[in-house]
Short mmCIF file of C-alpha atoms in Angstrom, two decimals:
data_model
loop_
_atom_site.label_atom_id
_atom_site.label_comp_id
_atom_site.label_asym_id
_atom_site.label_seq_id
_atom_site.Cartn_x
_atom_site.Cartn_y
_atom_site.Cartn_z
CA UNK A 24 -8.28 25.38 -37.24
CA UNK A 25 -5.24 24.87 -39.15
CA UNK A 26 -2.93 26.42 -36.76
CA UNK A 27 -4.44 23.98 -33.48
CA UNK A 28 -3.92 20.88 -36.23
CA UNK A 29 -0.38 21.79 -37.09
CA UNK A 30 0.63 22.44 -32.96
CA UNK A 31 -1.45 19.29 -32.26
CA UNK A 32 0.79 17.67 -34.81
CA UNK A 33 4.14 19.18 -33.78
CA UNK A 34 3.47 17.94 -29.99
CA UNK A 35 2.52 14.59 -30.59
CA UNK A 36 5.61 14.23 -32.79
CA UNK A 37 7.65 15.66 -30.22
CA UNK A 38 6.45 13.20 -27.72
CA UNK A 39 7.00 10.31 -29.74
CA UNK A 40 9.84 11.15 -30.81
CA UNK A 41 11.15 10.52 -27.25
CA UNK A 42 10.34 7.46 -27.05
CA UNK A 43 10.49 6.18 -30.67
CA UNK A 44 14.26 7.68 -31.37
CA UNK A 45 16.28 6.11 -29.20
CA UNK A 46 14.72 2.38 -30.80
CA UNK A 47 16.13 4.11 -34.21
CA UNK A 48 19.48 4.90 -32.74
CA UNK A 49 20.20 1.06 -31.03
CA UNK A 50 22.84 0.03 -32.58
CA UNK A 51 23.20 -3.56 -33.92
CA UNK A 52 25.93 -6.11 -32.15
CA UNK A 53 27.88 -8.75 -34.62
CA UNK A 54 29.36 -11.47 -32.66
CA UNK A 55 32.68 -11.24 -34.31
CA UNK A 56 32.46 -7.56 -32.54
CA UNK A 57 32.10 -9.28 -28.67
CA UNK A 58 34.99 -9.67 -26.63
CA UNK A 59 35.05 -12.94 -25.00
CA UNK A 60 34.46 -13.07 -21.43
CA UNK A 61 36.75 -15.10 -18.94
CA UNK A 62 36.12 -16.57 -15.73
CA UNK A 63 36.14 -13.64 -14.32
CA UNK A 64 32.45 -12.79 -14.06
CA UNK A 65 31.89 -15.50 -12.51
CA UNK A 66 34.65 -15.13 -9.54
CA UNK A 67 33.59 -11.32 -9.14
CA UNK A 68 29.70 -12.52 -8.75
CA UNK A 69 30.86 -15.44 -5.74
CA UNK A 70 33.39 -12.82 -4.12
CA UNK A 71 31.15 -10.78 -1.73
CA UNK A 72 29.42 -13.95 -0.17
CA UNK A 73 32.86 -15.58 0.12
CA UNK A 74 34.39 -12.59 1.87
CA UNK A 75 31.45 -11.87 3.84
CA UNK A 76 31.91 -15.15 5.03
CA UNK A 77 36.09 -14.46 5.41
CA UNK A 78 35.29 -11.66 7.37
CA UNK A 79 32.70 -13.21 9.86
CA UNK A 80 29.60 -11.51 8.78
CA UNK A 81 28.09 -14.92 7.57
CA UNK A 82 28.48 -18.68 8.62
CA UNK A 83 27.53 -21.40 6.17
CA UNK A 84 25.54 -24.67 7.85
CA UNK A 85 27.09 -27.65 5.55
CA UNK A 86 24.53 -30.07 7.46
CA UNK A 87 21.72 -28.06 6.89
CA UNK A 88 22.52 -26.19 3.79
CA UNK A 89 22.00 -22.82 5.40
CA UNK A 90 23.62 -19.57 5.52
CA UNK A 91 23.23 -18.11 8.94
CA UNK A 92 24.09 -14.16 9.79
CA UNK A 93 26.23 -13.91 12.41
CA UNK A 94 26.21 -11.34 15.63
CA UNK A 95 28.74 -9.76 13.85
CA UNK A 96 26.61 -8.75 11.08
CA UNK A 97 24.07 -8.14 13.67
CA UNK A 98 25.58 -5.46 15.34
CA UNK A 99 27.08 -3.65 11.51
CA UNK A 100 23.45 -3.83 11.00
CA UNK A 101 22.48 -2.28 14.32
CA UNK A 102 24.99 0.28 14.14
CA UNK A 103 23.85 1.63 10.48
CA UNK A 104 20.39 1.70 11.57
CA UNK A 105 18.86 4.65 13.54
CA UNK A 106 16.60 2.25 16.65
CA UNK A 107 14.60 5.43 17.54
CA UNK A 108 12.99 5.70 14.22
CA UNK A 109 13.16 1.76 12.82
CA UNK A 110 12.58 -1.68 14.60
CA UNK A 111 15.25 -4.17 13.43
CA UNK A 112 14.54 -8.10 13.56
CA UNK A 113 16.64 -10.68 13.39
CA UNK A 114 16.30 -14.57 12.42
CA UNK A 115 18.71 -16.71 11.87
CA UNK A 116 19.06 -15.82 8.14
CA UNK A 117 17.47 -12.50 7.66
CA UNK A 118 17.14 -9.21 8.62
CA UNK A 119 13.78 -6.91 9.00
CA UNK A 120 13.70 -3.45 9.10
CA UNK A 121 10.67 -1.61 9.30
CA UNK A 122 9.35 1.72 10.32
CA UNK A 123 8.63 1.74 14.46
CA UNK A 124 5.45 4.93 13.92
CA UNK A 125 3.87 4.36 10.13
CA UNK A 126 1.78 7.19 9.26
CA UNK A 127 -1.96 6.78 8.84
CA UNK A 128 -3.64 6.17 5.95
CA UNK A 129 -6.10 8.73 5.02
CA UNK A 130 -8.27 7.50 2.55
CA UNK A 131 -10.97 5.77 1.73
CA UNK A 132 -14.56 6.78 -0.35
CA UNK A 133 -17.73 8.45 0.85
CA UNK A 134 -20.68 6.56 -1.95
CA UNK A 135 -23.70 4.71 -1.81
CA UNK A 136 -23.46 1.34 -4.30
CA UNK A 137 -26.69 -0.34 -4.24
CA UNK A 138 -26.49 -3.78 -4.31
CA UNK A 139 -28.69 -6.88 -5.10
CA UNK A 140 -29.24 -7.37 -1.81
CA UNK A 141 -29.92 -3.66 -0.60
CA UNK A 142 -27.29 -0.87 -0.32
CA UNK A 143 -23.61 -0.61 0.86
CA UNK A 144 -22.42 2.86 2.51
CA UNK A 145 -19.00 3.48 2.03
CA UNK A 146 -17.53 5.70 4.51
CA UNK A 147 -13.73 7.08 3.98
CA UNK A 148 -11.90 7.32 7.19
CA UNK A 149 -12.57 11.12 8.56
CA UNK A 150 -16.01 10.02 7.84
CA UNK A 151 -16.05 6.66 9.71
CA UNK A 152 -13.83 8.75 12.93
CA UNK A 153 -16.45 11.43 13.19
CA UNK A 154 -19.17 8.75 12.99
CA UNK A 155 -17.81 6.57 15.72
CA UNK A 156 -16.96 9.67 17.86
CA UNK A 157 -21.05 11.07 17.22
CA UNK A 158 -21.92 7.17 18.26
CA UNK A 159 -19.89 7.49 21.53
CA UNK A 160 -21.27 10.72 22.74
CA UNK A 161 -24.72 9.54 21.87
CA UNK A 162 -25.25 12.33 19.10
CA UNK A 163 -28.62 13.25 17.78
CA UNK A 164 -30.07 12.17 14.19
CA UNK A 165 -29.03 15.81 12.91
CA UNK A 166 -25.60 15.57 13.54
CA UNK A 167 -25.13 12.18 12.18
CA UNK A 168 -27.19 13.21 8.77
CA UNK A 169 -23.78 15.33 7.87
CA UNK A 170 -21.57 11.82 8.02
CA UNK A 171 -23.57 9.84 5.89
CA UNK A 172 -23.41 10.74 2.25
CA UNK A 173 -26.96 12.64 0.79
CA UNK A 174 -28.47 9.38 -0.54
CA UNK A 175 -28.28 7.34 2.56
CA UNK A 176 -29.55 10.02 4.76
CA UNK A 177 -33.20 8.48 4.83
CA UNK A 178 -34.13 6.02 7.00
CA UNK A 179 -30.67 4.52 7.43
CA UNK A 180 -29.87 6.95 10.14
CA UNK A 181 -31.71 5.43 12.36
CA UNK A 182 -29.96 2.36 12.13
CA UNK A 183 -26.21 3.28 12.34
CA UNK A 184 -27.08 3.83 15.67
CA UNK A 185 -27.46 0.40 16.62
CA UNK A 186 -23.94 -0.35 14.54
CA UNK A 187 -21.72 1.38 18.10
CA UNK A 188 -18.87 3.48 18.15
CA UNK A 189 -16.64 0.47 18.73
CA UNK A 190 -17.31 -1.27 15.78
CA UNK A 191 -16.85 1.82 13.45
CA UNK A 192 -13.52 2.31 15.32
CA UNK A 193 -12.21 -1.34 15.02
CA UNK A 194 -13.36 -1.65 11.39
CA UNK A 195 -11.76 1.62 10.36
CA UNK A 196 -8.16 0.74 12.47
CA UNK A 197 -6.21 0.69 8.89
CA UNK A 198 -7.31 3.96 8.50
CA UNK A 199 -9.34 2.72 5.09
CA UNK A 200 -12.57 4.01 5.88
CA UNK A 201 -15.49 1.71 6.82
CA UNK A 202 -18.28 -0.32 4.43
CA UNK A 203 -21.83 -0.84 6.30
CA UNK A 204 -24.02 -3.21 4.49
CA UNK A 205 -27.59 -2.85 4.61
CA UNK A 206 -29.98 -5.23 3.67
CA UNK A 207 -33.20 -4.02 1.50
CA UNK A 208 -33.70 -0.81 -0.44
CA UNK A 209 -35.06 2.85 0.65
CA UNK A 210 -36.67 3.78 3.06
CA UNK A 211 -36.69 0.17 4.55
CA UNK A 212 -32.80 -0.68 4.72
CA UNK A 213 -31.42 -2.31 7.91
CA UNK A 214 -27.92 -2.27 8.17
CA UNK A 215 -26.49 -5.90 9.16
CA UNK A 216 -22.69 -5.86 8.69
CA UNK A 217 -19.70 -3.03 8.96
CA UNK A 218 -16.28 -3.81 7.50
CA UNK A 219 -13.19 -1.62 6.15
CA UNK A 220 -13.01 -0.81 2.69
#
């Protein structure tokens, strides 16, 4: 018991130590010790905007206070940028690059949270595609019982079917899974609404 104290000690020193040591080690700054700065922090900070604007990458609107990119900038931008893999948008200002095929999201929960107002079944989003796929074929009871998590099995079969394939696919797009609502408790729920989670 001793031993498992001691190690437990040891290792929680050890971690702390990471973090604690280096606010033992800061060192404390005088202001006789500080250099003083020149102007020169300043001109360094205003320099890339100024040559970016030398060079023809940027125009600056004095009327409207703007600072527009130009198609120079446009086509540096293009030309760093692979097009088969990322969709690039331009305004007049700014410049949007974002993924042209985003994986899906595969996630979600499978639970039954009951509710003042009856009982919600969450779905994750294998769930939810196997459902809606079941729904368009027209599957039997049975092979919708596996979808549904154990608790909602009951008499809430019954009505998923009346939900529709399409709605199960259109709520579960982001790839979230799917939320039907059902009004009442067991064995009498009736499900009313489907949304993603």
């Amino acid at each position: 018991m001793k031993l498992k104290k001691l190690s437990l000690l040891i290792a929680t020193s050890i971690l702390l130590g990471n973090y604690v040591a280096p606010i033992g080690l800061a060192s404390i700054v005088h202001a006789d010790s500080l250099v003083k700065a020149d102007n020169t922090s300043e001109v360094i900070s205003q320099q890339p905007f100024e040559k970016m604007v030398e060079d023809g990458y940027l125009e600056t609107d004095v009327n409207t206070k703007k600072v527009l990119i130009t198609e120079k900038y446009k086509q540096e931008v293009l030309s760093s940028v692979d097009t088969n893999v990322y969709d690039v948008r331009f305004t007049e200002n700014s410049v949007t690059i974002s993924p042209i095929f985003s994986p899906r999201a595969f996630t979600g929960v499978s639970k039954v949270v009951y509710t003042w107002k009856g009982i919600d079944i969450y779905l994750d989003n294998v769930r939810a595609n196997k459902l809606a796929a079941a729904l368009a074929v027209g599957a039997e009871v049975a092979a919708l019982a596996g979808l549904v998590p154990a608790s909602a099995v009951g008499a809430i079969i019954g009505e998923i079917f009346a939900i529709g394939s399409g709605l199960v696919w259109y709520n579960n797009a982001a790839g979230r899974g799917i939320i039907i609502g059902c009004i009442g408790q067991f064995p009498h729920a009736k499900a009313h609404w489907i949304t993603s989670q």
